[in-house]
Coordinates of C-alpha atoms and ligand atoms in Angstrom, one line a residue:
M1 CA 37.9 -182.4 18.7
K2 CA 37.6 -183.3 22.4
I3 CA 36.5 -186.7 23.2
P4 CA 35.9 -187.6 26.9
F5 CA 36.2 -191.2 28.0
S6 CA 32.7 -192.1 29.1
P7 CA 30.2 -189.1 29.7
P8 CA 26.8 -190.0 31.0
D9 CA 23.9 -190.0 28.5
I10 CA 21.3 -187.9 30.3
G11 CA 18.3 -186.6 28.4
E12 CA 15.1 -184.6 29.0
L13 CA 13.3 -187.8 30.4
E14 CA 15.8 -188.2 33.2
I15 CA 15.5 -184.4 34.1
E16 CA 11.7 -184.7 34.1
K17 CA 11.5 -187.7 36.3
V18 CA 14.0 -186.3 38.8
T19 CA 12.1 -183.1 38.9
D20 CA 8.8 -185.0 39.6
V21 CA 10.6 -186.8 42.6
L22 CA 12.0 -183.5 43.9
K23 CA 8.5 -182.0 43.8
S24 CA 6.9 -185.0 45.3
G25 CA 8.4 -184.4 48.7
W26 CA 9.7 -188.0 49.1
I27 CA 13.4 -187.9 47.9
T28 CA 14.9 -191.0 49.7
T29 CA 14.1 -194.7 49.5
G30 CA 10.4 -195.1 48.7
P31 CA 7.9 -196.0 45.8
V32 CA 10.2 -195.0 43.0
V33 CA 12.9 -197.3 44.2
K34 CA 10.4 -200.1 44.5
E35 CA 9.3 -199.4 40.9
F36 CA 12.9 -199.3 39.7
E37 CA 13.5 -202.7 41.4
D38 CA 10.4 -204.2 39.8
E39 CA 11.6 -202.9 36.4
I40 CA 15.0 -204.4 36.9
S41 CA 13.7 -207.8 37.8
K42 CA 11.2 -207.8 34.9
Y43 CA 14.0 -206.8 32.5
I44 CA 16.4 -209.5 33.8
G45 CA 13.8 -212.2 34.4
T46 CA 14.5 -212.8 38.1
G47 CA 11.9 -212.9 40.9
K48 CA 13.2 -209.9 42.7
A49 CA 16.0 -207.3 42.5
V50 CA 17.2 -205.0 45.2
A51 CA 18.5 -201.5 44.4
L52 CA 21.4 -200.2 46.5
S53 CA 23.9 -197.4 46.7
S54 CA 26.6 -199.2 44.6
A55 CA 27.8 -202.4 43.0
T56 CA 30.3 -202.6 45.9
A57 CA 27.5 -202.6 48.4
S58 CA 25.6 -205.1 46.3
L59 CA 28.5 -207.5 46.2
E60 CA 29.1 -207.1 49.9
G61 CA 25.3 -207.8 50.5
A62 CA 25.7 -211.1 48.5
L63 CA 28.5 -212.2 50.7
R64 CA 26.8 -211.2 53.9
I65 CA 23.5 -212.8 53.0
L66 CA 25.6 -216.0 52.2
G67 CA 27.0 -215.7 55.8
I68 CA 30.5 -215.5 54.4
G69 CA 33.1 -214.1 56.9
E70 CA 36.1 -215.0 59.1
G71 CA 37.5 -218.5 58.3
D72 CA 36.2 -218.5 54.8
E73 CA 37.9 -218.0 51.5
V74 CA 36.7 -216.3 48.4
I75 CA 38.5 -216.5 45.0
V76 CA 38.6 -213.5 42.6
P77 CA 40.5 -212.9 39.3
A78 CA 43.7 -210.7 39.3
Y79 CA 42.4 -208.9 36.3
T80 CA 39.7 -206.6 37.7
Y81 CA 38.9 -203.5 39.6
T82 CA 39.4 -203.4 43.3
A83 CA 35.7 -203.4 44.0
T84 CA 35.5 -207.0 43.0
A85 CA 37.9 -207.9 45.9
S86 CA 37.4 -205.3 48.6
P87 CA 34.0 -206.5 49.8
V88 CA 35.7 -209.9 50.5
V89 CA 38.1 -208.1 52.8
H90 CA 35.2 -206.1 54.3
V91 CA 33.4 -209.2 55.5
G92 CA 36.6 -210.6 57.0
A93 CA 37.0 -213.5 54.7
K94 CA 40.4 -214.6 53.2
L95 CA 40.9 -213.1 49.8
R96 CA 42.4 -215.5 47.2
I97 CA 43.5 -214.1 43.8
C98 CA 43.5 -216.3 40.7
D99 CA 45.6 -215.4 37.5
V100 CA 43.7 -215.2 34.2
A101 CA 44.4 -217.9 31.6
E102 CA 47.0 -217.1 28.9
D103 CA 45.7 -214.6 26.4
S104 CA 42.4 -214.3 28.2
F105 CA 40.6 -212.0 30.7
E106 CA 39.1 -214.8 32.5
M107 CA 40.4 -217.0 35.4
D108 CA 42.7 -219.9 34.6
L109 CA 40.4 -222.8 35.4
S110 CA 43.3 -225.2 36.3
Q111 CA 44.8 -222.8 38.7
L112 CA 41.3 -222.0 40.1
G113 CA 40.9 -225.8 40.7
T114 CA 44.0 -226.0 42.8
M115 CA 42.9 -223.0 45.0
I116 CA 39.8 -224.6 46.2
N117 CA 39.6 -226.1 49.7
E118 CA 37.0 -226.9 52.3
R119 CA 37.1 -223.1 53.4
T120 CA 36.2 -221.9 49.8
K121 CA 32.7 -220.4 50.0
A122 CA 32.4 -218.3 46.8
I123 CA 34.0 -217.6 43.4
I124 CA 33.5 -214.1 41.9
A125 CA 33.9 -213.8 38.2
V126 CA 33.8 -210.5 36.2
D127 CA 31.8 -209.7 33.1
L128 CA 34.6 -207.6 31.7
G129 CA 33.5 -204.9 29.3
G130 CA 30.0 -206.4 29.3
I131 CA 31.1 -209.8 28.0
I132 CA 29.4 -212.5 30.2
A133 CA 32.1 -214.8 31.8
D134 CA 32.1 -218.6 31.5
Y135 CA 29.8 -219.5 34.3
D136 CA 29.1 -223.0 33.0
S137 CA 32.7 -223.9 33.8
L138 CA 32.5 -222.3 37.3
Y139 CA 29.4 -224.2 38.1
E140 CA 31.1 -227.3 36.9
I141 CA 34.0 -226.7 39.2
A142 CA 31.7 -225.9 42.2
I143 CA 29.7 -229.1 41.6
K144 CA 32.9 -231.1 41.2
N145 CA 34.1 -229.9 44.6
R146 CA 30.7 -230.4 46.3
D147 CA 32.0 -233.1 48.7
S148 CA 34.7 -230.9 50.2
F149 CA 32.2 -228.0 50.6
T150 CA 31.5 -227.4 54.3
P151 CA 28.6 -225.0 54.7
S152 CA 28.5 -222.5 57.6
D153 CA 25.4 -222.1 59.7
N154 CA 23.6 -220.3 56.9
P155 CA 20.5 -221.4 55.1
I156 CA 21.5 -220.3 51.6
Q157 CA 24.9 -222.0 51.8
R158 CA 23.1 -225.2 53.0
A159 CA 20.5 -224.9 50.2
L160 CA 23.2 -224.5 47.5
G161 CA 25.4 -227.3 49.0
R162 CA 28.3 -226.1 47.0
I163 CA 30.6 -223.0 46.4
A164 CA 28.5 -220.0 45.5
I165 CA 29.1 -218.5 42.0
I166 CA 28.9 -214.8 42.1
A167 CA 29.1 -212.3 39.1
D168 CA 30.6 -209.0 39.3
S169 CA 28.2 -207.7 36.6
A170 CA 29.1 -204.0 37.0
H171 CA 29.6 -203.8 33.2
S172 CA 27.0 -206.3 32.0
F173 CA 23.5 -204.9 32.7
G174 CA 21.5 -205.9 29.7
A175 CA 24.0 -208.5 28.3
S176 CA 22.5 -211.8 27.3
L177 CA 23.6 -215.4 26.7
G178 CA 20.9 -217.0 24.4
N179 CA 17.6 -216.2 26.2
K180 CA 19.2 -215.6 29.6
K181 CA 20.2 -212.2 30.8
A182 CA 23.2 -211.3 33.0
G183 CA 21.8 -211.2 36.5
N184 CA 20.0 -214.6 36.0
I185 CA 23.1 -216.7 35.3
A186 CA 25.3 -216.7 38.4
D187 CA 23.8 -217.4 41.8
F188 CA 24.1 -213.7 42.7
S189 CA 25.0 -210.8 40.4
S190 CA 25.9 -207.3 41.3
F191 CA 25.3 -204.4 38.9
S192 CA 26.8 -200.9 39.0
F193 CA 24.9 -197.7 38.0
H194 CA 27.9 -195.5 38.6
A195 CA 28.2 -192.4 36.4
V196 CA 30.6 -194.1 33.9
K197 CA 28.6 -197.2 33.5
N198 CA 26.2 -198.0 30.7
L199 CA 23.0 -197.4 32.7
T200 CA 23.5 -194.8 35.4
T201 CA 21.8 -193.4 38.5
A202 CA 24.9 -191.2 39.1
E203 CA 25.8 -193.6 42.0
G204 CA 23.9 -196.8 42.5
G205 CA 23.8 -200.5 42.1
A206 CA 21.6 -203.5 42.3
L207 CA 21.7 -207.2 43.4
T208 CA 19.8 -209.9 41.6
W209 CA 19.9 -213.7 42.3
R210 CA 18.6 -216.9 40.7
S211 CA 15.9 -218.5 42.8
I212 CA 17.3 -221.1 45.2
D213 CA 15.4 -224.3 46.0
G214 CA 14.1 -224.2 49.5
I215 CA 14.8 -220.4 49.9
N216 CA 12.1 -217.7 49.4
D217 CA 13.1 -214.8 47.2
E218 CA 11.1 -212.6 49.4
D219 CA 13.2 -213.6 52.4
I220 CA 16.4 -212.7 50.6
Y221 CA 14.9 -209.4 49.6
R222 CA 13.8 -208.6 53.2
E223 CA 17.3 -209.6 54.5
L224 CA 18.9 -207.2 52.0
Q225 CA 16.5 -204.4 53.0
L226 CA 17.6 -204.8 56.6
Y227 CA 21.3 -205.0 55.6
S228 CA 21.0 -201.8 53.6
L229 CA 19.0 -199.7 56.1
H230 CA 20.4 -200.0 59.6
G231 CA 18.6 -203.4 60.3
Q232 CA 15.5 -201.4 60.8
S233 CA 12.4 -203.5 60.8
K234 CA 10.2 -201.0 59.0
D235 CA 11.4 -199.0 56.0
A236 CA 10.2 -195.5 55.3
L237 CA 7.6 -196.9 53.0
A238 CA 6.0 -199.0 55.6
K239 CA 6.4 -196.3 58.3
N240 CA 4.4 -193.9 56.2
K241 CA 1.2 -195.6 57.0
A242 CA -1.1 -193.6 59.4
G243 CA -0.1 -193.9 63.0
A244 CA 2.7 -196.5 62.4
W245 CA 5.7 -194.9 64.2
E246 CA 7.3 -197.8 65.9
Y247 CA 10.3 -199.8 64.5
D248 CA 12.9 -202.2 65.8
I249 CA 16.6 -202.5 65.1
L250 CA 17.3 -206.1 64.6
Y251 CA 21.2 -205.8 64.3
P252 CA 23.6 -203.0 63.9
A253 CA 23.5 -203.1 60.1
Y254 CA 24.8 -200.9 57.2
K255 CA 23.6 -197.9 55.3
C256 CA 23.6 -198.4 51.5
N257 CA 20.1 -197.9 50.3
M258 CA 19.2 -196.1 47.0
T259 CA 17.2 -192.9 46.9
N260 CA 14.0 -192.1 44.9
I261 CA 16.1 -189.4 43.0
Q262 CA 18.6 -192.0 41.8
A263 CA 15.8 -194.5 41.0
A264 CA 14.1 -191.8 38.9
I265 CA 17.3 -191.4 36.8
G266 CA 17.4 -195.2 36.5
L267 CA 13.8 -195.6 35.3
A268 CA 14.4 -193.0 32.6
Q269 CA 17.6 -194.7 31.5
L270 CA 15.8 -198.1 31.4
E271 CA 13.1 -196.6 29.0
R272 CA 15.8 -195.5 26.7
Y273 CA 18.2 -198.5 27.3
E274 CA 17.7 -200.6 24.2
V275 CA 18.5 -197.7 22.0
M276 CA 21.6 -196.9 24.1
L277 CA 22.8 -200.5 23.7
Q278 CA 22.1 -200.6 20.0
R279 CA 24.3 -197.5 19.6
R280 CA 27.2 -199.1 21.5
K281 CA 26.9 -202.1 19.3
E282 CA 27.1 -200.0 16.1
L283 CA 30.2 -198.1 17.5
N284 CA 31.8 -201.4 18.6
E285 CA 31.3 -202.9 15.2
R286 CA 32.9 -199.9 13.4
Y287 CA 36.0 -200.1 15.8
D288 CA 36.2 -203.9 15.0
E289 CA 36.1 -203.3 11.3
A290 CA 38.8 -200.6 11.4
F291 CA 41.1 -202.3 13.8
S292 CA 41.0 -206.0 12.9
K293 CA 43.0 -205.4 9.7
H294 CA 46.0 -204.1 11.7
G295 CA 46.7 -207.2 13.7
L296 CA 45.4 -205.6 16.9
K297 CA 43.8 -208.0 19.6
L298 CA 40.2 -207.3 20.1
M299 CA 37.5 -208.8 22.4
K300 CA 34.5 -210.5 20.8
H301 CA 31.4 -208.7 22.2
Y302 CA 28.7 -210.0 19.8
E303 CA 29.4 -213.7 19.2
E304 CA 26.3 -215.8 19.1
P305 CA 24.7 -216.7 21.5
M306 CA 26.4 -214.0 23.6
K307 CA 25.4 -210.4 23.4
S308 CA 27.6 -208.0 25.4
T309 CA 26.6 -204.5 26.5
G310 CA 29.6 -203.0 24.7
H311 CA 30.6 -201.3 27.8
L312 CA 34.3 -201.1 27.2
Y313 CA 36.4 -201.3 24.1
L314 CA 39.7 -202.9 25.0
V315 CA 42.5 -203.1 22.4
R316 CA 45.7 -205.1 22.9
I317 CA 48.7 -203.9 20.8
P318 CA 50.9 -207.0 20.4
K319 CA 54.1 -205.0 19.4
A320 CA 53.7 -202.6 22.4
S321 CA 55.7 -202.6 25.6
E322 CA 54.2 -201.0 28.7
E323 CA 56.1 -197.7 27.9
D324 CA 54.8 -197.7 24.3
R325 CA 51.3 -198.2 25.6
N326 CA 51.7 -195.4 28.1
Q327 CA 53.1 -193.2 25.3
I328 CA 50.1 -193.9 23.1
I329 CA 47.7 -192.8 25.8
I330 CA 49.7 -189.5 26.0
D331 CA 49.7 -189.2 22.2
M332 CA 45.8 -189.7 22.2
A333 CA 45.4 -187.2 25.0
E334 CA 47.4 -184.6 23.1
R335 CA 44.9 -185.1 20.2
G336 CA 41.9 -184.6 22.6
I337 CA 41.0 -188.2 23.2
A338 CA 40.8 -189.6 26.7
C339 CA 41.9 -193.2 27.0
N340 CA 42.3 -195.6 30.0
V341 CA 43.6 -199.0 31.0
H342 CA 41.1 -201.6 32.3
Y343 CA 42.7 -202.9 34.4
K344 CA 46.0 -202.6 36.2
P345 CA 45.9 -206.1 37.9
L346 CA 45.1 -206.2 41.7
P347 CA 48.6 -207.6 42.6
M348 CA 50.1 -204.3 41.3
M349 CA 48.1 -202.2 43.7
S350 CA 49.5 -201.1 47.1
A351 CA 46.5 -202.5 48.9
Y352 CA 47.0 -205.9 47.6
K353 CA 50.8 -205.9 47.6
N354 CA 50.5 -205.1 51.3
M355 CA 48.5 -208.3 51.7
G356 CA 51.4 -210.2 50.2
F357 CA 50.2 -210.6 46.6
D358 CA 53.0 -210.1 43.9
I359 CA 52.4 -209.5 40.2
K360 CA 55.3 -212.0 39.5
D361 CA 52.9 -214.7 40.4
Y362 CA 50.3 -213.4 37.9
P363 CA 52.2 -213.4 34.6
N364 CA 49.2 -213.7 32.4
S365 CA 47.3 -210.9 34.0
Y366 CA 50.5 -208.7 33.5
N367 CA 50.7 -209.6 29.9
Q368 CA 47.0 -208.7 29.3
Y369 CA 47.6 -205.4 31.0
K370 CA 51.0 -204.2 29.7
N371 CA 49.9 -203.5 26.1
L372 CA 46.2 -202.8 26.6
I373 CA 44.5 -199.6 25.9
S374 CA 40.8 -198.8 26.5
I375 CA 39.5 -196.3 23.9
P376 CA 36.3 -194.2 24.4
I377 CA 32.9 -195.7 23.6
F378 CA 29.6 -194.2 24.9
S379 CA 26.1 -194.1 23.6
K380 CA 26.2 -190.4 22.8
M381 CA 29.2 -190.7 20.6
T382 CA 28.6 -189.4 17.1
D383 CA 29.7 -191.0 13.9
E384 CA 32.2 -188.2 13.3
E385 CA 33.7 -188.7 16.9
N386 CA 33.9 -192.4 16.2
R387 CA 35.7 -191.8 12.9
Y388 CA 38.1 -189.3 14.7
V389 CA 39.0 -191.9 17.3
I390 CA 39.7 -194.5 14.6
D391 CA 41.8 -192.3 12.5
T392 CA 43.8 -190.8 15.3
F393 CA 44.4 -194.2 17.1
I394 CA 45.7 -195.7 13.8
S395 CA 47.9 -192.8 13.0
C396 CA 49.3 -192.7 16.6
L397 CA 50.2 -196.4 16.3
K398 CA 51.8 -195.9 12.9
N399 CA 53.9 -193.0 14.1
R400 CA 55.4 -195.2 16.7
S401 CA 55.8 -198.2 14.3
L402 CA 53.5 -200.3 16.4
I403 CA 51.4 -201.3 13.3
S404 CA 52.3 -201.1 9.7
Ligands
PLP501 C1 32.5 -199.9 38.5 C2 32.9 -201.2 39.0 C3 32.6 -201.7 40.2 C4 32.1 -200.9 41.3 O1 30.9 -200.2 41.0 P1 30.3 -199.2 42.1 O2 28.9 -199.1 41.8 O3 31.2 -197.9 42.0 O4 30.5 -199.8 43.4 C5 32.8 -203.1 40.5 N1 33.4 -203.9 39.6 C6 33.8 -203.3 38.4 C7 34.5 -204.3 37.4 C8 33.6 -202.1 38.0 O5 34.0 -201.5 36.8

């Protein structure tokens, strides 16, 4: 049996909607994108949402709209993908990397507290695997440090009056905490619709935000439209009105808009999304049941009141060294199962080493990484495939005496 890591779940509905857009003659940003944005904000419960070309562009959009740049500092966890950190570098702010707490995938709050100073403008947390991070504690830290917060000349920074809390929600579209959905918990949240993510538009992303006292949601939306489309004062939608040809360029902006084709895929995915999430939950629970007996360390995706998206299934093997773990990935590949590691911590990557970060300063992140394996989970996975992954994984671990 051959089991890929995370194939997209594309059905007839996606094909139909994309075909309609292709036949409509309007393939780039237009009414289908607006419809997708409306559906996203309705689904999450925010006033607005903006669809962009990626989560990376969405996160950068959040930083730019907050006026974060040179002279500012932004804190991110060591245990994440590069796209959580690279936008901080793109806007010219100083990147600060915080270790995770012991035996945890989330930032060590006491270390985080010591990293904050009057230049700190934002903290970015990651909803790893679809599990919503502990934003209550981050808000608490931001409020505690209110007096040292020095806003730049930016209306949102001034209105917040504290460090902005940003969510890298690349994995958590559809996750909820009680009656609140991811996207409506942090000040700003960036979602990814990349091909391997739970809900895909092939490539794509979205930014949502909680309404801010004294700031109009529509103003944020308009700013993000300018940011994503050359700073052009009229988008293609407005320009389409009879006789309206003229536009202005307000500043030399960026190009990271979403197309109608992508939005059509997204609308179809959204219609089928609850079923897709439910399937992930079933698969996740079967893995939990099979692996919990063997002393393996698992994440809790569905612990009231939190409901994850079940995006990733991470297993830590307490007895495994880094070499053992790498060997298990090869053993699994030889049996047709594609596995991964989420994530090799940022300070182990050349880009961040070159900035002076050293994994020796991030022992907890290293310990989370060294014995971790990410096994396949995707909404199209059959019961038979699920069983095969369970049986194969257990037998590979037994063969190398990593479980009894
Ligand atoms: C996929 C991913 C991103 C980036 O998403 P893009 O849409 O490819 O920009 C960011 N953060 C995390 C944790 C991711 O897994």
